[in-house]
PDB file of C-alpha atoms in Angstrom:
ATOM      1  CA  LEU A   1       4.427  16.875  23.766  1.00 72.00           C
ATOM      2  CA  PRO A   2       4.606  13.145  23.005  1.00 85.00           C
ATOM      3  CA  LEU A   3       3.081  10.158  24.896  1.00 84.00           C
ATOM      4  CA  ALA A   4       3.782   6.453  24.478  1.00 86.00           C
ATOM      5  CA  VAL A   5       1.907   3.829  26.376  1.00 82.00           C
ATOM      6  CA  PHE A   6       3.257   0.324  26.742  1.00 79.00           C
ATOM      7  CA  PRO A   7       1.326  -2.819  27.828  1.00 72.00           C
ATOM      8  CA  ALA A   8       0.908  -3.878  31.341  1.00 68.00           C
ATOM      9  CA  ALA A   9      -0.582  -7.108  32.726  1.00 70.00           C
ATOM     10  CA  ASN A  10      -2.884  -5.266  35.133  1.00 72.00           C
ATOM     11  CA  LEU A  11      -5.000  -2.534  33.733  1.00 69.00           C
ATOM     12  CA  ASP A  12      -5.539  -0.992  37.152  1.00 69.00           C
ATOM     13  CA  SER A  13      -1.911  -0.096  37.309  1.00 68.00           C
ATOM     14  CA  TYR A  14      -2.178   2.487  34.430  1.00 73.00           C
ATOM     15  CA  LYS A  15      -5.794   3.040  33.678  1.00 78.00           C
ATOM     16  CA  ASP A  16      -5.598   6.659  34.737  1.00 79.00           C
ATOM     17  CA  THR A  17      -2.995   7.112  31.983  1.00 81.00           C
ATOM     18  CA  LEU A  18      -5.684   6.205  29.486  1.00 83.00           C
ATOM     19  CA  LYS A  19      -7.890   9.231  30.285  1.00 87.00           C
ATOM     20  CA  PHE A  20      -6.978  10.953  27.074  1.00 89.00           C
ATOM     21  CA  ALA A  21      -9.202  13.880  27.429  1.00 88.00           C
ATOM     22  CA  LYS A  22      -6.766  15.622  29.766  1.00 89.00           C
ATOM     23  CA  TYR A  23      -3.949  15.673  27.282  1.00 90.00           C
ATOM     24  CA  GLU A  24      -5.175  18.740  25.343  1.00 92.00           C
ATOM     25  CA  LEU A  25      -1.694  19.847  24.170  1.00 92.00           C
ATOM     26  CA  LEU A  26      -0.606  16.400  22.889  1.00 93.00           C
ATOM     27  CA  ARG A  27       1.067  16.299  19.488  1.00 96.00           C
ATOM     28  CA  VAL A  28       2.327  12.701  19.332  1.00 95.00           C
ATOM     29  CA  LEU A  29       0.494   9.651  20.682  1.00 94.00           C
ATOM     30  CA  ASP A  30       1.951   6.199  20.276  1.00 94.00           C
ATOM     31  CA  LEU A  31      -0.476   3.455  21.410  1.00 92.00           C
ATOM     32  CA  LYS A  32       0.607   0.506  19.271  1.00 92.00           C
ATOM     33  CA  GLU A  33       1.833  -1.497  22.260  1.00 89.00           C
ATOM     34  CA  CYS A  34      -1.158  -0.560  24.447  1.00 86.00           C
ATOM     35  CA  SER A  35      -3.194  -3.786  25.014  1.00 82.00           C
ATOM     36  CA  HIS A  36      -6.222  -2.339  26.835  1.00 83.00           C
ATOM     37  CA  LEU A  37      -7.240   0.303  24.316  1.00 87.00           C
ATOM     38  CA  GLU A  38     -11.008   0.432  23.576  1.00 88.00           C
ATOM     39  CA  GLY A  39     -13.433   2.408  21.386  1.00 88.00           C
ATOM     40  CA  LYS A  40     -14.314   4.750  24.261  1.00 90.00           C
ATOM     41  CA  HIS A  41     -10.668   5.781  24.524  1.00 90.00           C
ATOM     42  CA  LEU A  42     -10.443   6.395  20.783  1.00 93.00           C
ATOM     43  CA  ARG A  43     -13.486   8.773  21.045  1.00 92.00           C
ATOM     44  CA  ASP A  44     -11.643  10.847  23.616  1.00 93.00           C
ATOM     45  CA  ILE A  45      -8.423  10.769  21.403  1.00 95.00           C
ATOM     46  CA  CYS A  46     -10.530  12.355  18.627  1.00 95.00           C
ATOM     47  CA  GLY A  47     -10.869  15.374  20.800  1.00 95.00           C
ATOM     48  CA  LEU A  48      -7.075  16.123  20.872  1.00 95.00           C
ATOM     49  CA  LEU A  49      -7.203  18.797  18.289  1.00 96.00           C
ATOM     50  CA  LEU A  50      -3.370  19.395  18.063  1.00 96.00           C
ATOM     51  CA  LEU A  51      -2.479  15.782  17.462  1.00 96.00           C
ATOM     52  CA  LYS A  52      -0.110  15.250  14.503  1.00 97.00           C
ATOM     53  CA  TYR A  53       0.822  11.585  14.955  1.00 97.00           C
ATOM     54  CA  LEU A  54      -1.325   8.672  16.125  1.00 97.00           C
ATOM     55  CA  SER A  55      -0.568   4.999  16.270  1.00 96.00           C
ATOM     56  CA  LEU A  56      -3.126   2.398  17.483  1.00 95.00           C
ATOM     57  CA  GLY A  57      -2.729  -1.261  18.467  1.00 92.00           C
ATOM     58  CA  GLU A  58      -4.580  -4.398  17.492  1.00 92.00           C
ATOM     59  CA  THR A  59      -7.509  -3.912  19.857  1.00 92.00           C
ATOM     60  CA  ILE A  60      -8.866  -1.100  17.532  1.00 94.00           C
ATOM     61  CA  GLY A  61     -10.432  -2.274  14.248  1.00 93.00           C
ATOM     62  CA  LYS A  62     -12.584   0.667  13.304  1.00 94.00           C
ATOM     63  CA  VAL A  63     -11.850   4.382  12.768  1.00 94.00           C
ATOM     64  CA  PRO A  64     -14.853   6.430  13.810  1.00 92.00           C
ATOM     65  CA  GLN A  65     -16.222   9.493  11.971  1.00 92.00           C
ATOM     66  CA  LYS A  66     -15.147  11.727  14.864  1.00 95.00           C
ATOM     67  CA  ILE A  67     -11.538  11.497  13.426  1.00 96.00           C
ATOM     68  CA  ARG A  68     -12.580  14.400  11.250  1.00 95.00           C
ATOM     69  CA  ASN A  69     -11.812  16.538  14.335  1.00 96.00           C
ATOM     70  CA  LEU A  70      -8.129  15.856  14.028  1.00 97.00           C
ATOM     71  CA  GLN A  71      -7.477  18.541  11.413  1.00 96.00           C
ATOM     72  CA  CYS A  72      -3.746  18.610  12.296  1.00 97.00           C
ATOM     73  CA  LEU A  73      -3.154  14.833  11.981  1.00 97.00           C
ATOM     74  CA  GLU A  74      -0.312  14.007   9.592  1.00 97.00           C
ATOM     75  CA  THR A  75       0.263  10.242  10.339  1.00 98.00           C
ATOM     76  CA  LEU A  76      -2.274   7.469  11.273  1.00 98.00           C
ATOM     77  CA  ASP A  77      -0.449   4.134  11.891  1.00 97.00           C
ATOM     78  CA  MET A  78      -2.680   1.102  12.405  1.00 96.00           C
ATOM     79  CA  ARG A  79      -0.329  -1.641  11.137  1.00 96.00           C
ATOM     80  CA  ARG A  80      -0.894  -3.874  14.162  1.00 93.00           C
ATOM     81  CA  THR A  81      -4.536  -4.535  13.259  1.00 93.00           C
ATOM     82  CA  LYS A  82      -5.157  -7.294  10.677  1.00 93.00           C
ATOM     83  CA  THR A  83      -7.751  -5.209   8.798  1.00 93.00           C
ATOM     84  CA  VAL A  84      -9.148  -1.807   9.761  1.00 94.00           C
ATOM     85  CA  ASP A  85     -12.611  -0.538   8.920  1.00 93.00           C
ATOM     86  CA  LEU A  86     -11.946   3.016   7.703  1.00 92.00           C
ATOM     87  CA  CYS A  87     -14.454   6.012   7.462  1.00 89.00           C
ATOM     88  CA  SER A  88     -14.237   8.221   4.437  1.00 84.00           C
ATOM     89  CA  GLU A  89     -13.728  11.230   6.736  1.00 87.00           C
ATOM     90  CA  ALA A  90     -10.184  10.058   7.518  1.00 91.00           C
ATOM     91  CA  LEU A  91      -9.221  10.364   3.859  1.00 87.00           C
ATOM     92  CA  GLN A  92     -10.511  13.949   3.741  1.00 86.00           C
ATOM     93  CA  LEU A  93      -8.274  15.184   6.611  1.00 92.00           C
ATOM     94  CA  PRO A  94      -6.474  18.135   5.143  1.00 91.00           C
ATOM     95  CA  LYS A  95      -2.981  17.483   6.524  1.00 95.00           C
ATOM     96  CA  LEU A  96      -2.907  13.625   6.551  1.00 96.00           C
ATOM     97  CA  LYS A  97       0.247  12.479   4.815  1.00 96.00           C
ATOM     98  CA  HIS A  98       0.743   8.961   5.859  1.00 97.00           C
ATOM     99  CA  LEU A  99      -1.922   6.291   6.287  1.00 97.00           C
ATOM    100  CA  LEU A 100      -0.240   3.062   7.370  1.00 97.00           C
ATOM    101  CA  GLY A 101      -2.083  -0.267   7.747  1.00 96.00           C
ATOM    102  CA  LYS A 102      -4.473  -2.532   5.861  1.00 96.00           C
ATOM    103  CA  PHE A 103      -7.653  -0.360   5.506  1.00 94.00           C
ATOM    104  CA  GLN A 104     -11.023  -1.373   4.219  1.00 91.00           C
ATOM    105  CA  LEU A 105     -13.381   1.465   3.508  1.00 86.00           C
ATOM    106  CA  GLN A 106     -16.747   1.592   5.056  1.00 83.00           C
ATOM    107  CA  GLU A 107     -19.747   1.532   2.745  1.00 76.00           C
ATOM    108  CA  ILE A 108     -20.378   4.966   1.270  1.00 71.00           C
ATOM    109  CA  PRO A 109     -23.810   5.896  -0.016  1.00 69.00           C
ATOM    110  CA  ASN A 110     -23.650   6.934  -3.767  1.00 67.00           C
ATOM    111  CA  LYS A 111     -25.013  10.415  -2.910  1.00 71.00           C
ATOM    112  CA  LYS A 112     -22.268  11.039  -0.303  1.00 69.00           C
ATOM    113  CA  LEU A 113     -19.534   9.763  -2.562  1.00 65.00           C
ATOM    114  CA  ASP A 114     -20.741  11.930  -5.518  1.00 67.00           C
ATOM    115  CA  LYS A 115     -20.791  15.012  -3.277  1.00 68.00           C
ATOM    116  CA  PHE A 116     -17.229  14.307  -2.119  1.00 63.00           C
ATOM    117  CA  LEU A 117     -15.952  13.878  -5.662  1.00 62.00           C
ATOM    118  CA  SER A 118     -17.782  17.104  -6.697  1.00 65.00           C
ATOM    119  CA  ASP A 119     -16.403  19.056  -3.829  1.00 62.00           C
ATOM    120  CA  ASN A 120     -12.873  17.904  -4.275  1.00 59.00           C
ATOM    121  CA  CYS A 121     -12.712  18.167  -8.098  1.00 56.00           C
ATOM    122  CA  GLY A 122      -9.556  20.161  -8.820  1.00 50.00           C
ATOM    123  CA  CYS A 123      -8.330  19.817  -5.209  1.00 58.00           C
ATOM    124  CA  ASP A 124      -5.094  18.156  -4.273  1.00 68.00           C
ATOM    125  CA  LEU A 125      -5.162  16.107  -1.101  1.00 78.00           C
ATOM    126  CA  ALA A 126      -2.122  15.909   1.083  1.00 87.00           C
ATOM    127  CA  LEU A 127      -1.777  12.130   1.266  1.00 92.00           C
ATOM    128  CA  GLU A 128       1.709  10.831   0.281  1.00 94.00           C
ATOM    129  CA  THR A 129       1.661   7.299   1.677  1.00 95.00           C
ATOM    130  CA  LEU A 130      -1.356   5.062   1.261  1.00 94.00           C
ATOM    131  CA  SER A 131      -0.015   1.821   2.514  1.00 91.00           C
ATOM    132  CA  GLY A 132      -2.459   0.424   2.049  1.00 86.00           C
ATOM    133  CA  PHE A 133      -6.025  -0.488   1.346  1.00 93.00           C
ATOM    134  CA  VAL A 134      -8.223  -3.510   0.363  1.00 92.00           C
ATOM    135  CA  ALA A 135      -9.832  -3.051  -3.060  1.00 88.00           C
ATOM    136  CA  ASP A 136     -13.237  -4.788  -2.941  1.00 85.00           C
ATOM    137  CA  ARG A 137     -16.668  -4.175  -4.542  1.00 81.00           C
ATOM    138  CA  ARG A 138     -17.122  -1.001  -2.482  1.00 76.00           C
ATOM    139  CA  LYS A 139     -16.627   2.366  -4.109  1.00 70.00           C
ATOM    140  CA  GLY A 140     -14.467   5.172  -2.597  1.00 71.00           C
ATOM    141  CA  ILE A 141     -10.811   4.926  -2.235  1.00 81.00           C
ATOM    142  CA  SER A 142      -9.844   4.377  -5.892  1.00 81.00           C
ATOM    143  CA  GLN A 143     -11.977   7.370  -6.891  1.00 80.00           C
ATOM    144  CA  GLN A 144     -10.420   9.438  -4.195  1.00 81.00           C
ATOM    145  CA  MET A 145      -6.984   8.525  -5.345  1.00 84.00           C
ATOM    146  CA  LEU A 146      -7.588  10.708  -8.369  1.00 78.00           C
ATOM    147  CA  PHE A 147      -7.292  13.656  -6.074  1.00 79.00           C
ATOM    148  CA  MET A 148      -4.178  12.491  -4.263  1.00 84.00           C
ATOM    149  CA  GLY A 149      -1.620  14.235  -6.453  1.00 83.00           C
ATOM    150  CA  GLN A 150       1.040  13.968  -3.779  1.00 89.00           C
ATOM    151  CA  LEU A 151       0.982  10.247  -3.545  1.00 90.00           C
ATOM    152  CA  LYS A 152       4.475   8.567  -3.462  1.00 92.00           C
ATOM    153  CA  LYS A 153       3.706   5.115  -2.109  1.00 95.00           C
ATOM    154  CA  VAL A 154       0.596   2.923  -2.578  1.00 95.00           C
ATOM    155  CA  LYS A 155      -0.125  -0.629  -1.439  1.00 96.00           C
ATOM    156  CA  ILE A 156      -3.292  -2.571  -2.633  1.00 94.00           C
ATOM    157  CA  TRP A 157      -4.733  -5.826  -1.640  1.00 94.00           C
ATOM    158  CA  LEU A 158      -7.297  -7.229  -4.110  1.00 91.00           C
ATOM    159  CA  ASP A 159     -10.178  -8.793  -2.288  1.00 88.00           C
ATOM    160  CA  SER A 160     -12.212 -11.795  -3.511  1.00 86.00           C
ATOM    161  CA  SER A 161     -15.295  -9.656  -3.854  1.00 84.00           C
ATOM    162  CA  VAL A 162     -13.790  -7.167  -6.283  1.00 84.00           C
ATOM    163  CA  ASP A 163     -15.819  -6.727  -9.521  1.00 83.00           C
ATOM    164  CA  ALA A 164     -15.327  -5.398 -12.949  1.00 81.00           C
ATOM    165  CA  THR A 165     -16.667  -1.900 -12.050  1.00 83.00           C
ATOM    166  CA  SER A 166     -14.324  -1.553  -9.044  1.00 84.00           C
ATOM    167  CA  ILE A 167     -11.380  -2.826 -11.154  1.00 87.00           C
ATOM    168  CA  THR A 168     -12.090  -0.163 -13.781  1.00 87.00           C
ATOM    169  CA  HIS A 169     -11.945   2.616 -11.183  1.00 87.00           C
ATOM    170  CA  LEU A 170      -8.756   1.098  -9.638  1.00 89.00           C
ATOM    171  CA  SER A 171      -7.026   0.729 -12.886  1.00 89.00           C
ATOM    172  CA  ASP A 172      -7.639   4.376 -13.822  1.00 88.00           C
ATOM    173  CA  ALA A 173      -6.331   5.422 -10.447  1.00 88.00           C
ATOM    174  CA  VAL A 174      -3.126   3.321 -10.951  1.00 89.00           C
ATOM    175  CA  LYS A 175      -2.597   4.836 -14.420  1.00 86.00           C
ATOM    176  CA  VAL A 176      -2.823   8.337 -12.923  1.00 85.00           C
ATOM    177  CA  PHE A 177      -0.526   7.418 -10.040  1.00 87.00           C
ATOM    178  CA  THR A 178       2.119   5.925 -12.335  1.00 84.00           C
ATOM    179  CA  SER A 179       1.843   8.276 -15.256  1.00 78.00           C
ATOM    180  CA  ASP A 180       4.580  10.629 -16.349  1.00 60.00           C
ATOM    181  CA  GLY A 181       2.030  13.396 -16.174  1.00 54.00           C
ATOM    182  CA  ASN A 182       1.648  12.978 -12.476  1.00 55.00           C
ATOM    183  CA  SER A 183       2.136  16.212 -10.499  1.00 52.00           C
ATOM    184  CA  MET A 184       4.955  14.495  -8.564  1.00 53.00           C
ATOM    185  CA  ALA A 185       6.529  13.043 -11.671  1.00 51.00           C
ATOM    186  CA  SER A 186      10.107  13.844 -10.484  1.00 60.00           C
ATOM    187  CA  VAL A 187       9.487  12.096  -7.165  1.00 73.00           C
ATOM    188  CA  ASP A 188      10.221   8.392  -6.621  1.00 83.00           C
ATOM    189  CA  ARG A 189       6.961   6.383  -6.564  1.00 89.00           C
ATOM    190  CA  SER A 190       6.329   2.961  -5.111  1.00 93.00           C
ATOM    191  CA  LEU A 191       3.499   0.539  -5.912  1.00 94.00           C
ATOM    192  CA  SER A 192       2.690  -2.796  -4.282  1.00 95.00           C
ATOM    193  CA  ILE A 193      -0.184  -5.092  -5.463  1.00 93.00           C
ATOM    194  CA  ASP A 194      -1.227  -8.278  -3.780  1.00 94.00           C
ATOM    195  CA  PHE A 195      -3.836 -10.165  -5.842  1.00 89.00           C
ATOM    196  CA  THR A 196      -3.503 -13.641  -4.238  1.00 89.00           C
ATOM    197  CA  GLU A 197      -7.076 -13.346  -2.793  1.00 87.00           C
ATOM    198  CA  CYS A 198      -8.556 -12.271  -6.162  1.00 81.00           C
ATOM    199  CA  SER A 199     -10.914 -15.037  -7.246  1.00 68.00           C
ATOM    200  CA  THR A 200     -11.354 -13.591 -10.781  1.00 72.00           C
ATOM    201  CA  ALA A 201      -8.326 -13.820 -12.989  1.00 72.00           C
ATOM    202  CA  GLU A 202      -9.837 -11.167 -15.380  1.00 77.00           C
ATOM    203  CA  CYS A 203      -9.849  -8.553 -12.598  1.00 77.00           C
ATOM    204  CA  SER A 204      -6.160  -9.102 -11.766  1.00 75.00           C
ATOM    205  CA  VAL A 205      -5.265  -9.087 -15.489  1.00 79.00           C
ATOM    206  CA  ARG A 206      -7.075  -5.847 -16.018  1.00 81.00           C
ATOM    207  CA  LEU A 207      -5.320  -4.158 -13.092  1.00 82.00           C
ATOM    208  CA  LEU A 208      -1.893  -5.357 -14.213  1.00 81.00           C
ATOM    209  CA  GLU A 209      -2.635  -4.150 -17.722  1.00 80.00           C
ATOM    210  CA  SER A 210      -2.733  -0.621 -16.254  1.00 82.00           C
ATOM    211  CA  LEU A 211       0.987  -0.930 -15.640  1.00 80.00           C
ATOM    212  CA  GLN A 212       1.628  -1.230 -19.442  1.00 69.00           C
ATOM    213  CA  ALA A 213       0.685   2.344 -19.936  1.00 64.00           C
ATOM    214  CA  PRO A 214       3.648   4.691 -20.303  1.00 60.00           C
ATOM    215  CA  GLY A 215       4.783   5.811 -16.871  1.00 67.00           C
ATOM    216  CA  LYS A 216       7.381   5.912 -14.238  1.00 75.00           C
ATOM    217  CA  LEU A 217       7.784   3.872 -11.115  1.00 84.00           C
ATOM    218  CA  THR A 218      10.999   3.327  -9.137  1.00 89.00           C
ATOM    219  CA  SER A 219       9.718   0.551  -6.843  1.00 93.00           C
ATOM    220  CA  LEU A 220       7.208  -2.300  -7.771  1.00 92.00           C
ATOM    221  CA  LYS A 221       6.030  -5.354  -5.687  1.00 95.00           C
ATOM    222  CA  LEU A 222       3.656  -7.893  -7.192  1.00 92.00           C
ATOM    223  CA  ARG A 223       2.350 -10.862  -5.325  1.00 93.00           C
ATOM    224  CA  GLY A 224       0.172 -13.393  -7.089  1.00 90.00           C
ATOM    225  CA  ASP A 225      -0.180 -15.565 -10.164  1.00 86.00           C
ATOM    226  CA  LEU A 226       1.191 -13.805 -13.252  1.00 83.00           C
ATOM    227  CA  THR A 227       0.648 -16.646 -15.773  1.00 81.00           C
ATOM    228  CA  GLN A 228      -2.820 -15.612 -17.041  1.00 75.00           C
ATOM    229  CA  PHE A 229      -1.728 -11.930 -17.248  1.00 73.00           C
ATOM    230  CA  LEU A 230       1.305 -12.795 -19.319  1.00 73.00           C
ATOM    231  CA  ASP A 231      -0.851 -15.032 -21.607  1.00 71.00           C
ATOM    232  CA  SER A 232      -2.891 -11.965 -22.461  1.00 67.00           C
ATOM    233  CA  LEU A 233       0.110 -10.038 -23.710  1.00 64.00           C
ATOM    234  CA  PRO A 234       1.389 -10.263 -27.364  1.00 61.00           C
ATOM    235  CA  GLU A 235       5.003 -10.224 -26.114  1.00 62.00           C
ATOM    236  CA  PRO A 236       4.824 -11.817 -22.617  1.00 57.00           C
ATOM    237  CA  GLU A 237       8.683 -11.802 -22.372  1.00 57.00           C
ATOM    238  CA  LYS A 238       8.483  -8.042 -22.240  1.00 60.00           C
ATOM    239  CA  PHE A 239       5.982  -7.600 -19.501  1.00 65.00           C
ATOM    240  CA  VAL A 240       7.897  -4.769 -17.758  1.00 65.00           C
ATOM    241  CA  THR A 241       9.307  -3.093 -20.890  1.00 61.00           C
ATOM    242  CA  LYS A 242       7.568   0.160 -20.136  1.00 65.00           C
ATOM    243  CA  LEU A 243       8.790   0.229 -16.572  1.00 73.00           C
ATOM    244  CA  ARG A 244      12.413   0.857 -17.366  1.00 74.00           C
ATOM    245  CA  GLY A 245      12.814   3.278 -14.508  1.00 81.00           C
ATOM    246  CA  ILE A 246      12.299   0.529 -11.930  1.00 87.00           C
ATOM    247  CA  GLN A 247      15.090   0.427  -9.339  1.00 92.00           C
ATOM    248  CA  GLU A 248      13.582  -2.001  -6.906  1.00 94.00           C
ATOM    249  CA  LEU A 249      11.457  -5.102  -7.953  1.00 93.00           C
ATOM    250  CA  CYS A 250       9.907  -7.823  -5.838  1.00 95.00           C
ATOM    251  CA  LEU A 251       7.939 -10.664  -7.397  1.00 93.00           C
ATOM    252  CA  SER A 252       6.346 -13.243  -5.106  1.00 93.00           C
ATOM    253  CA  SER A 253       4.191 -16.407  -5.716  1.00 92.00           C
ATOM    254  CA  THR A 254       3.841 -15.657  -9.444  1.00 89.00           C
ATOM    255  CA  ASN A 255       3.915 -19.351 -10.498  1.00 87.00           C
ATOM    256  CA  LEU A 256       6.684 -18.574 -13.003  1.00 84.00           C
ATOM    257  CA  ALA A 257       9.950 -20.259 -13.385  1.00 82.00           C
ATOM    258  CA  GLY A 258      13.082 -18.372 -12.947  1.00 82.00           C
ATOM    259  CA  GLY A 259      14.051 -18.441 -16.633  1.00 81.00           C
ATOM    260  CA  ALA A 260      10.641 -16.950 -17.578  1.00 80.00           C
ATOM    261  CA  ILE A 261      11.074 -14.216 -14.992  1.00 83.00           C
ATOM    262  CA  LEU A 262      14.487 -13.293 -16.160  1.00 84.00           C
ATOM    263  CA  ALA A 263      13.314 -13.148 -19.760  1.00 79.00           C
ATOM    264  CA  GLY A 264      10.791 -10.426 -18.798  1.00 78.00           C
ATOM    265  CA  LEU A 265      13.341  -8.388 -16.824  1.00 84.00           C
ATOM    266  CA  VAL A 266      16.258  -8.051 -19.273  1.00 77.00           C
ATOM    267  CA  ASN A 267      15.309  -4.436 -20.186  1.00 77.00           C
ATOM    268  CA  LEU A 268      15.540  -3.223 -16.603  1.00 84.00           C
ATOM    269  CA  ARG A 269      18.924  -1.541 -16.986  1.00 86.00           C
ATOM    270  CA  VAL A 270      18.765   0.578 -13.949  1.00 90.00           C
ATOM    271  CA  LEU A 271      17.470  -2.116 -11.537  1.00 92.00           C
ATOM    272  CA  LYS A 272      19.337  -1.979  -8.201  1.00 95.00           C
ATOM    273  CA  TYR A 273      17.414  -4.516  -6.011  1.00 96.00           C
ATOM    274  CA  LEU A 274      15.695  -7.678  -7.105  1.00 94.00           C
ATOM    275  CA  LYS A 275      13.777 -10.123  -4.855  1.00 95.00           C
ATOM    276  CA  LEU A 276      12.137 -13.329  -6.236  1.00 93.00           C
ATOM    277  CA  VAL A 277      10.012 -15.524  -3.915  1.00 93.00           C
ATOM    278  CA  GLU A 278       8.673 -18.724  -5.422  1.00 90.00           C
ATOM    279  CA  ASP A 279       7.866 -22.249  -4.307  1.00 88.00           C
ATOM    280  CA  ASN A 280      10.456 -23.489  -6.739  1.00 85.00           C
ATOM    281  CA  LEU A 281      12.415 -21.043  -8.892  1.00 84.00           C
ATOM    282  CA  GLY A 282      13.813 -23.857 -11.051  1.00 82.00           C
ATOM    283  CA  SER A 283      16.861 -23.292 -13.213  1.00 83.00           C
ATOM    284  CA  LEU A 284      18.210 -19.740 -13.099  1.00 86.00           C
ATOM    285  CA  VAL A 285      21.054 -18.492 -15.286  1.00 89.00           C
ATOM    286  CA  ILE A 286      22.202 -14.934 -14.794  1.00 90.00           C
ATOM    287  CA  GLN A 287      24.217 -13.793 -17.774  1.00 89.00           C
ATOM    288  CA  PRO A 288      26.691 -10.826 -17.974  1.00 90.00           C
ATOM    289  CA  GLU A 289      24.158  -8.590 -19.846  1.00 87.00           C
ATOM    290  CA  HIS A 290      21.635  -8.927 -17.028  1.00 88.00           C
ATOM    291  CA  PHE A 291      21.126  -6.151 -14.543  1.00 90.00           C
ATOM    292  CA  PRO A 292      24.359  -4.149 -14.995  1.00 90.00           C
ATOM    293  CA  CYS A 293      23.451  -1.765 -12.086  1.00 92.00           C
ATOM    294  CA  LEU A 294      22.158  -4.433  -9.540  1.00 93.00           C
ATOM    295  CA  HIS A 295      23.473  -3.890  -6.081  1.00 95.00           C
ATOM    296  CA  ARG A 296      21.441  -6.478  -4.138  1.00 95.00           C
ATOM    297  CA  MET A 297      19.578  -9.654  -4.949  1.00 93.00           C
ATOM    298  CA  CYS A 298      17.468 -11.901  -2.810  1.00 94.00           C
ATOM    299  CA  LEU A 299      16.253 -15.349  -4.138  1.00 91.00           C
ATOM    300  CA  VAL A 300      13.879 -17.383  -2.020  1.00 91.00           C
ATOM    301  CA  GLY A 301      12.735 -20.891  -2.950  1.00 87.00           C
ATOM    302  CA  VAL A 302      10.059 -21.803  -0.435  1.00 86.00           C
ATOM    303  CA  ARG A 303      10.360 -25.563  -1.241  1.00 85.00           C
ATOM    304  CA  SER A 304      13.581 -25.669  -3.037  1.00 80.00           C
ATOM    305  CA  LEU A 305      16.214 -23.468  -4.454  1.00 81.00           C
ATOM    306  CA  HIS A 306      18.765 -25.084  -6.733  1.00 78.00           C
ATOM    307  CA  ASP A 307      20.625 -24.763  -9.976  1.00 83.00           C
ATOM    308  CA  VAL A 308      21.345 -21.078  -9.706  1.00 87.00           C
ATOM    309  CA  THR A 309      24.186 -20.013 -12.055  1.00 90.00           C
ATOM    310  CA  ILE A 310      25.856 -16.685 -12.130  1.00 90.00           C
ATOM    311  CA  GLN A 311      28.115 -16.575 -15.160  1.00 92.00           C
ATOM    312  CA  ALA A 312      31.525 -14.975 -15.130  1.00 93.00           C
ATOM    313  CA  GLY A 313      31.344 -11.223 -15.507  1.00 91.00           C
ATOM    314  CA  ALA A 314      27.797 -10.976 -14.351  1.00 90.00           C
ATOM    315  CA  LEU A 315      26.398  -8.720 -11.562  1.00 90.00           C
ATOM    316  CA  ARG A 316      29.498  -6.370 -11.691  1.00 89.00           C
ATOM    317  CA  SER A 317      27.762  -3.936  -9.330  1.00 89.00           C
TER     318      SER A 317
END
């Protein structure tokens, strides 16, 4: 039994619909368009024990601890809210597969976190899509990622408050997620990292270095300044050498010129989709030996896009 609620100018015209306690058999609840949803409604929703799918709109910015009652929940979609304050109980739901939105974990006392890690040691959480979470100084999500052996898609925003300790945990989690030894090694995996808000270059560099470990990704999106990261590498022109399985790559706001970007991508022989977004890509020359399997390409020059040359025989696919 599904229910979708759409906005209305006058709450009185449908406020009886928002009495969720009466929908005991509900499996699917779509409220992303509902403009009058409040915390009291969410508390009632957390009593719908058979719920498998739940989407919430921009009026809800916090996930309460009562969500632990939704033991059948498989998808939680909160992409309409700018940033969602997430309780750790949500990450522990046994059947949750898809967590969609921009989530920031509530502060977890060290004893509670230690107990969770101890209780789940050797367990394999069901989460497949973690898209995504804000990495800041708070502990929790990165450590719990170590128990998410089913993960296929991860999106991370680095916050300005992220510190060296947090980056260490996050880098370890990224290495596990991308490693060939991952329990889902044969499954396509996607990683997106946005470090535009990270105020410490050292933290973003350490996280990006975790991608240099042997591993396998099929999709990678990086947004933020790559110049200091490349300066830390002995061979900056080969910054994705160990990611030869990449089929989709998106680089945004890297502060690199088009020629420097191409030099770092020449070994991506199975790349099928490439997107570059820069203020000014500068001169870009695509040669016949570049990207033999590329199917689609998107070039965006925010301020200017000029002098793009595709040589004869290039981009055959």
